[in-house]
């Protein structure tokens, strides 16, 4: 049940980020629906296509209803959401934490290897946001120096490790999601980064 809730949470908070982007560009309600749905289900769709399993929102249209509800909420309350501290980035952080675990868990459930499970967790957690920023023509966080993909990698990787160590899935999921959220939250609050590449010719 925790993994199911994480899946719904990931869709919902990523849909919020899509709606916020639409509100900042002062788009119409159909555009709100488009951005919320694209961002909410984009990562999970890529995951399921790569895993060769039925696409989750095709089997369960409840995920689409979540995106519609979020679109309506953001349409009416975007001005209040914007008063929160960095709402887009925090919603993105929660989505990364939830979806990095869910993506890895789904890959493991169909018998894929550890490396594939981690990759599925990372792609599930980041692809929706990449699509959102690309279509909106906004600078993507993925090309900035602050921790972003690393948080998704840490969440997916720690879940896979903890699950293989024999921890109950619910415990492994909770710990892994917390690790991902901690890393991304630190980047938002304190500008945490990892060392970047430097050419050997630079002084």
Backbone as numpy.savetxt, mean C-alpha at the origin, in Angstrom:
# Nx Ny Nz CAx CAy CAz Cx Cy Cz
-8.95 -14.10 9.76 -9.77 -12.89 9.76 -8.92 -11.64 9.76
-7.78 -11.67 10.47 -6.91 -10.49 10.50 -6.42 -10.15 9.10
-6.04 -11.19 8.34 -5.56 -10.95 6.99 -6.67 -10.38 6.11
-7.90 -10.85 6.31 -9.02 -10.29 5.55 -9.22 -8.82 5.89
-9.13 -8.50 7.19 -9.26 -7.10 7.60 -8.12 -6.25 7.05
-6.91 -6.81 7.03 -5.77 -6.09 6.47 -5.98 -5.82 4.98
-6.59 -6.78 4.29 -6.86 -6.61 2.87 -7.85 -5.47 2.64
-8.94 -5.46 3.40 -9.92 -4.38 3.29 -9.30 -3.04 3.71
-8.48 -3.08 4.76 -7.84 -1.85 5.22 -6.91 -1.29 4.15
-6.12 -2.17 3.53 -5.22 -1.73 2.48 -5.97 -1.07 1.33
-7.05 -1.69 0.89 -7.86 -1.11 -0.19 -8.43 0.23 0.23
-8.97 0.29 1.46 -9.64 1.52 1.92 -8.68 2.69 2.02
-7.54 2.49 2.66 -6.64 3.63 2.87 -5.96 4.06 1.57
-5.68 3.11 0.68 -5.14 3.51 -0.62 -6.19 4.24 -1.44
-7.45 3.82 -1.30 -8.54 4.54 -1.97 -8.63 5.97 -1.44
-8.41 6.15 -0.14 -8.40 7.50 0.43 -7.33 8.35 -0.23
-6.14 7.78 -0.43 -5.07 8.57 -1.05 -5.44 8.96 -2.47
-6.10 8.05 -3.20 -6.54 8.39 -4.54 -7.56 9.51 -4.54
-8.49 9.45 -3.58 -9.49 10.51 -3.46 -8.87 11.85 -3.10
-7.88 11.84 -2.24 -7.21 13.07 -1.84 -6.52 13.72 -3.04
-5.85 12.89 -3.85 -5.20 13.41 -5.05 -6.23 14.05 -5.98
-7.38 13.39 -6.15 -8.44 13.94 -7.01 -8.97 15.26 -6.45
-9.09 15.34 -5.12 -9.59 16.57 -4.51 -8.61 17.72 -4.69
-7.32 17.43 -4.58 -6.33 18.48 -4.75 -6.29 19.03 -6.17
-6.68 18.19 -7.11 -6.72 18.63 -8.50 -8.11 19.13 -8.90
-9.03 19.17 -7.91 -10.38 19.69 -8.10 -11.10 19.01 -9.26
-11.04 17.67 -9.26 -11.67 16.87 -10.30 -13.12 16.57 -9.95
-13.86 16.02 -10.92 -15.27 15.70 -10.66 -15.39 14.36 -9.95
-16.64 13.98 -9.60 -16.84 12.79 -8.78 -16.44 11.51 -9.51
-16.65 11.44 -10.82 -16.24 10.25 -11.56 -14.72 10.07 -11.48
-14.00 11.18 -11.53 -12.54 11.11 -11.37 -12.17 10.64 -9.97
-12.95 11.08 -8.96 -12.74 10.59 -7.60 -12.86 9.06 -7.58
-13.93 8.54 -8.19 -14.14 7.10 -8.24 -12.97 6.41 -8.95
-12.53 7.00 -10.03 -11.44 6.42 -10.81 -10.16 6.34 -9.98
-9.75 7.46 -9.39 -8.50 7.48 -8.63 -8.58 6.61 -7.38
-9.71 6.65 -6.71 -9.85 5.83 -5.50 -9.80 4.35 -5.83
-10.50 3.95 -6.88 -10.54 2.53 -7.25 -9.20 2.07 -7.80
-8.61 2.87 -8.69 -7.31 2.52 -9.27 -6.26 2.33 -8.18
-6.21 3.26 -7.24 -5.21 3.17 -6.18 -5.53 2.06 -5.20
-6.82 1.89 -4.90 -7.22 0.89 -3.91 -6.96 -0.54 -4.35
-7.23 -0.85 -5.62 -7.12 -2.24 -6.06 -5.94 -2.50 -6.98
-5.19 -1.44 -7.32 -4.10 -1.60 -8.29 -3.04 -2.61 -7.88
-2.55 -2.47 -6.65 -1.49 -3.37 -6.18 -1.97 -4.80 -6.06
-3.16 -5.01 -5.53 -3.70 -6.36 -5.38 -3.98 -7.01 -6.72
-4.38 -6.20 -7.70 -4.63 -6.73 -9.04 -3.34 -7.26 -9.66
-2.28 -6.46 -9.56 -0.98 -6.91 -10.08 -0.54 -8.19 -9.39
-0.69 -8.24 -8.09 -0.32 -9.45 -7.32 -1.04 -10.69 -7.84
-2.36 -10.60 -7.98 -3.14 -11.77 -8.38 -2.84 -12.19 -9.81
-2.61 -11.21 -10.70 -2.26 -11.55 -12.07 -0.92 -12.27 -12.14
0.05 -11.80 -11.36 1.37 -12.43 -11.36 1.32 -13.82 -10.71
0.46 -13.98 -9.71 0.35 -15.28 -9.04 -0.50 -16.26 -9.83
-1.23 -15.76 -10.83 -2.09 -16.64 -11.62 -3.30 -17.13 -10.86
-3.82 -16.31 -9.96 -5.02 -16.67 -9.20 -6.14 -15.70 -9.58
-7.42 -16.07 -9.28 -8.52 -15.16 -9.59 -8.31 -13.79 -8.94
-8.54 -12.73 -9.70 -8.36 -11.37 -9.18 -9.37 -11.12 -8.06
-8.88 -10.64 -6.94 -9.66 -10.60 -5.70 -10.95 -9.81 -5.82
-10.94 -8.68 -6.52 -12.15 -7.86 -6.58 -13.15 -8.38 -7.60
-12.71 -9.27 -8.50 -13.64 -9.92 -9.42 -14.43 -10.99 -8.67
-13.77 -11.69 -7.76 -14.44 -12.71 -6.96 -15.29 -12.12 -5.85
-14.87 -10.98 -5.32 -15.58 -10.36 -4.20 -15.75 -8.88 -4.49
-16.95 -8.50 -4.97 -17.17 -7.11 -5.35 -17.26 -6.18 -4.14
-17.17 -6.73 -2.95 -17.16 -5.90 -1.74 -16.03 -4.89 -1.76
-14.90 -5.27 -2.39 -13.77 -4.35 -2.47 -14.11 -3.12 -3.32
-14.90 -3.33 -4.36 -15.32 -2.20 -5.19 -16.26 -1.28 -4.42
-17.14 -1.89 -3.60 -18.04 -1.08 -2.78 -17.24 -0.24 -1.78
-16.15 -0.81 -1.25 -15.29 -0.05 -0.35 -14.75 1.19 -1.06
-14.30 1.02 -2.30 -13.76 2.16 -3.06 -14.84 3.20 -3.33
-16.06 2.76 -3.62 -17.15 3.70 -3.86 -17.47 4.48 -2.59
-17.56 3.79 -1.47 -17.86 4.45 -0.20 -16.78 5.46 0.15
-15.52 5.07 -0.01 -14.41 5.98 0.27 -14.48 7.21 -0.63
-14.81 6.99 -1.89 -14.93 8.12 -2.83 -15.97 9.12 -2.36
-17.10 8.61 -1.90 -18.18 9.49 -1.42 -17.73 10.25 -0.18
-17.08 9.55 0.74 -16.63 10.19 1.98 -15.62 11.29 1.68
-14.63 10.98 0.84 -13.60 11.98 0.53 -14.20 13.15 -0.26
-15.16 12.86 -1.13 -15.83 13.92 -1.91 -16.44 14.98 -0.99
-17.05 14.52 0.11 -17.72 15.45 1.02 -16.80 16.00 2.12
-15.76 15.24 2.46 -14.97 15.62 3.63 -13.49 15.82 3.34
-13.12 15.96 2.07 -11.70 16.15 1.74 -11.12 17.37 2.43
-11.91 18.43 2.53 -11.40 19.66 3.16 -11.08 19.45 4.63
-11.81 18.53 5.28 -11.51 18.21 6.69 -10.31 17.27 6.78
-10.23 16.33 5.87 -9.10 15.39 5.86 -7.79 16.14 5.65
-7.84 17.16 4.80 -6.63 17.92 4.49 -6.12 18.69 5.71
-6.97 18.90 6.70 -6.54 19.60 7.91 -5.69 18.72 8.82
-5.74 17.41 8.57 -4.89 16.50 9.33 -3.44 16.67 8.89
-2.52 16.22 9.71 -1.10 16.38 9.40 -0.66 15.36 8.35
-0.34 15.84 7.15 0.15 14.99 6.06 -0.77 13.79 5.81
-2.06 14.01 5.53 -3.01 12.90 5.41 -2.68 11.92 4.30
-2.21 12.43 3.15 -1.90 11.55 2.03 -0.78 10.59 2.38
0.25 11.11 3.01 1.42 10.28 3.32 1.11 9.27 4.43
0.31 9.68 5.42 -0.02 8.75 6.49 -0.96 7.65 6.02
-1.93 8.00 5.19 -2.81 6.98 4.63 -2.00 6.01 3.77
-1.06 6.53 3.01 -0.17 5.70 2.20 0.64 4.76 3.09
1.09 5.27 4.24 1.90 4.45 5.16 1.09 3.29 5.72
-0.16 3.56 6.08 -1.02 2.48 6.61 -1.30 1.46 5.52
-1.52 1.94 4.30 -1.75 1.02 3.19 -0.55 0.13 2.93
0.65 0.71 2.98 1.86 -0.07 2.79 1.99 -1.15 3.86
1.73 -0.77 5.10 1.84 -1.74 6.20 0.87 -2.90 6.02
-0.36 -2.58 5.66 -1.38 -3.64 5.51 -1.12 -4.50 4.28
-0.85 -3.86 3.16 -0.75 -4.59 1.90 0.57 -5.35 1.75
1.63 -4.90 2.40 2.89 -5.65 2.32 2.72 -7.02 2.97
1.99 -7.05 4.07 1.71 -8.32 4.76 0.74 -9.17 3.95
-0.33 -8.55 3.47 -1.35 -9.30 2.75 -0.81 -9.88 1.46
0.01 -9.11 0.75 0.57 -9.62 -0.49 1.47 -10.83 -0.26
2.31 -10.75 0.77 3.19 -11.87 1.09 2.39 -13.08 1.55
1.37 -12.85 2.36 0.55 -13.95 2.87 -0.17 -14.67 1.74
-0.68 -13.92 0.78 -1.40 -14.56 -0.33 -0.47 -15.39 -1.19
0.75 -14.89 -1.42 1.72 -15.66 -2.19 2.08 -16.96 -1.46
2.24 -16.87 -0.15 2.55 -18.08 0.61 1.39 -19.06 0.61
0.18 -18.55 0.58 -1.00 -19.42 0.63 -1.14 -20.27 -0.63
-0.55 -19.82 -1.74 -0.62 -20.61 -2.97 0.67 -21.39 -3.21
1.54 -21.40 -2.20 2.72 -22.25 -2.24 3.94 -21.69 -2.89
4.00 -20.37 -3.05 5.18 -19.77 -3.69 6.35 -19.71 -2.72
7.54 -19.47 -3.26 8.75 -19.45 -2.47 8.84 -18.18 -1.62
9.81 -18.19 -0.73 10.01 -17.05 0.17 10.27 -15.77 -0.62
11.16 -15.84 -1.59 11.51 -14.64 -2.36 10.31 -14.12 -3.15
9.54 -15.01 -3.73 8.35 -14.60 -4.47 7.34 -13.95 -3.52
7.20 -14.52 -2.33 6.25 -13.96 -1.35 6.64 -12.54 -0.96
7.93 -12.32 -0.74 8.39 -10.98 -0.37 8.15 -10.01 -1.53
8.48 -10.43 -2.75 8.28 -9.58 -3.91 6.80 -9.23 -4.09
5.93 -10.21 -3.87 4.50 -9.95 -3.99 4.02 -8.96 -2.93
4.60 -9.05 -1.75 4.25 -8.09 -0.70 4.66 -6.68 -1.07
5.87 -6.54 -1.61 6.36 -5.21 -2.00 5.55 -4.64 -3.15
5.28 -5.44 -4.16 4.55 -4.93 -5.33 3.10 -4.61 -4.97
2.48 -5.42 -4.12 1.11 -5.14 -3.70 1.03 -3.83 -2.94
2.03 -3.55 -2.13 2.01 -2.37 -1.27 2.35 -1.08 -2.01
3.03 -1.17 -3.14 3.54 0.04 -3.79 2.92 0.35 -5.15
2.41 -0.67 -5.84 2.01 -0.47 -7.23 0.82 0.48 -7.37
-0.15 0.38 -6.46 -1.30 1.28 -6.55 -0.91 2.73 -6.43
0.00 3.03 -5.50 0.48 4.40 -5.33 1.28 4.89 -6.53
2.05 3.98 -7.14 2.81 4.35 -8.33 1.87 4.70 -9.48
0.83 3.88 -9.66 -0.16 4.18 -10.70 -0.83 5.52 -10.45
-1.22 5.75 -9.21 -1.89 7.01 -8.85 -1.03 8.21 -9.20
0.23 8.19 -8.79 1.12 9.33 -9.01 1.45 9.50 -10.49
1.60 8.38 -11.19 1.94 8.46 -12.62 0.80 9.10 -13.42
-0.43 8.63 -13.19 -1.57 9.16 -13.94 -1.86 10.61 -13.53
-1.67 10.92 -12.24 -1.90 12.29 -11.78 -0.74 13.23 -12.13
0.33 12.66 -12.66 1.54 13.42 -13.01 2.12 14.14 -11.80
2.10 13.42 -10.68 2.72 13.92 -9.45 4.05 13.22 -9.24
5.01 13.88 -8.60 6.28 13.20 -8.28 6.02 12.00 -7.37
6.50 10.84 -7.76 6.25 9.63 -6.98 7.23 9.52 -5.82
6.71 9.10 -4.68 7.56 8.92 -3.50 8.63 7.88 -3.73
8.37 6.97 -4.65 9.30 5.85 -4.87 10.65 6.34 -5.39
10.69 7.53 -6.02 11.97 8.04 -6.55 12.59 9.06 -5.61
12.02 9.22 -4.43 12.61 10.11 -3.44 13.52 9.31 -2.51
14.36 10.00 -1.78 15.35 9.31 -0.97 14.77 8.73 0.32
13.63 9.23 0.77 13.09 8.76 2.04 12.60 7.31 1.93
12.55 6.63 3.07 12.16 5.22 3.11 10.73 5.05 2.63
10.53 4.22 1.62 9.20 3.92 1.08 9.11 2.44 0.70
9.80 2.07 -0.37 9.82 0.65 -0.76 10.45 -0.19 0.34
11.43 0.38 1.03 12.10 -0.34 2.12 11.10 -0.74 3.21
10.14 0.12 3.49 9.14 -0.20 4.50 8.29 -1.39 4.06
7.92 -1.41 2.78 7.15 -2.54 2.25 7.97 -3.82 2.29
9.25 -3.70 1.93 10.14 -4.87 1.97 10.28 -5.41 3.39
10.42 -4.49 4.36 10.57 -4.91 5.76 9.29 -5.60 6.24
8.12 -5.05 5.88 6.87 -5.66 6.30 6.68 -7.04 5.72
6.89 -7.17 4.40 6.73 -8.47 3.74 7.77 -9.47 4.22
9.02 -9.00 4.31 10.10 -9.90 4.72 9.95 -10.40 6.13
9.59 -9.50 7.04 9.44 -9.92 8.44 8.26 -10.87 8.60
7.19 -10.66 7.84 6.05 -11.59 7.93 6.46 -12.98 7.47
7.18 -13.05 6.34 7.60 -14.35 5.83 8.51 -15.05 6.82
9.47 -14.32 7.39 10.40 -14.91 8.36 9.66 -15.39 9.61
8.82 -14.55 10.16 8.09 -14.91 11.38 7.15 -16.09 11.14
6.52 -16.11 9.97 5.63 -17.23 9.66 6.41 -18.53 9.55
7.60 -18.48 8.95 8.42 -19.68 8.81 9.03 -20.11 10.15
9.12 -19.19 11.08 9.60 -19.54 12.42 8.51 -20.20 13.25
7.31 -20.24 12.72 6.23 -20.94 13.40 5.30 -20.08 14.21
5.45 -18.75 14.15 4.53 -17.88 14.87 3.14 -17.99 14.26
2.11 -17.89 15.10 0.75 -17.86 14.55 0.64 -16.75 13.52
-0.11 -17.00 12.48 -0.21 -16.04 11.38 -0.69 -14.67 11.85
-1.61 -14.65 12.78 -2.15 -13.38 13.27 -1.07 -12.57 13.99
-0.20 -13.26 14.73 0.89 -12.58 15.45 1.93 -12.08 14.45
2.30 -12.94 13.52 3.29 -12.55 12.51 2.80 -11.36 11.70
1.52 -11.37 11.35 0.96 -10.27 10.54 0.96 -8.96 11.33
0.58 -9.03 12.59 0.53 -7.81 13.41 1.92 -7.22 13.60
2.91 -8.06 13.89 4.28 -7.57 14.09 4.84 -7.00 12.80
4.65 -7.71 11.69 5.20 -7.26 10.41 4.58 -5.94 9.97
3.27 -5.81 10.12 2.60 -4.56 9.74 3.10 -3.41 10.60
3.33 -3.69 11.89 3.83 -2.64 12.79 5.24 -2.20 12.38
6.08 -3.14 11.96 7.44 -2.81 11.52 7.40 -1.91 10.29
6.56 -2.28 9.32 6.45 -1.47 8.10 5.94 -0.07 8.42
4.94 0.01 9.29 4.38 1.32 9.64 5.39 2.16 10.42
6.17 1.53 11.28 7.19 2.24 12.03 8.23 2.86 11.10
8.70 2.09 10.13 9.72 2.60 9.22 9.18 3.73 8.34
7.98 3.52 7.80 7.42 4.57 6.95 7.04 5.80 7.78
6.54 5.57 9.00 6.22 6.68 9.88 7.46 7.48 10.26
8.56 6.80 10.48 9.81 7.49 10.78 10.27 8.35 9.62
10.05 7.85 8.40 10.42 8.64 7.22 9.55 9.89 7.11
8.27 9.75 7.45 7.36 10.89 7.37 7.68 11.93 8.45
7.91 11.45 9.66 8.11 12.37 10.78 9.54 12.92 10.86
10.50 12.06 10.59 11.88 12.44 10.84 12.77 12.41 9.59
12.19 12.11 8.45 12.97 12.09 7.21 13.96 10.95 7.13
13.65 9.80 7.73 14.56 8.66 7.68 14.86 8.27 6.23
16.12 8.01 5.96 16.54 7.56 4.63 17.60 6.48 4.79
17.86 5.77 3.71 19.00 4.86 3.64 20.08 5.52 2.79
21.33 5.13 2.96 22.40 5.73 2.14 22.12 5.52 0.66
22.26 6.57 -0.12 22.04 6.47 -1.55 23.32 6.18 -2.31
23.15 5.81 -3.56 24.32 5.49 -4.41 25.16 6.74 -4.66
26.46 6.60 -4.59 27.38 7.67 -4.94 28.42 7.15 -5.92
28.59 7.82 -7.02 29.57 7.40 -8.02 30.97 7.47 -7.44
31.80 6.51 -7.84 33.17 6.49 -7.34 34.00 7.67 -7.83
33.50 8.37 -8.84 34.24 9.53 -9.36 33.95 10.80 -8.58
32.91 10.73 -7.69 32.56 11.93 -6.95 33.54 12.10 -5.79
33.81 13.33 -5.46 34.75 13.61 -4.36 33.99 13.69 -3.07
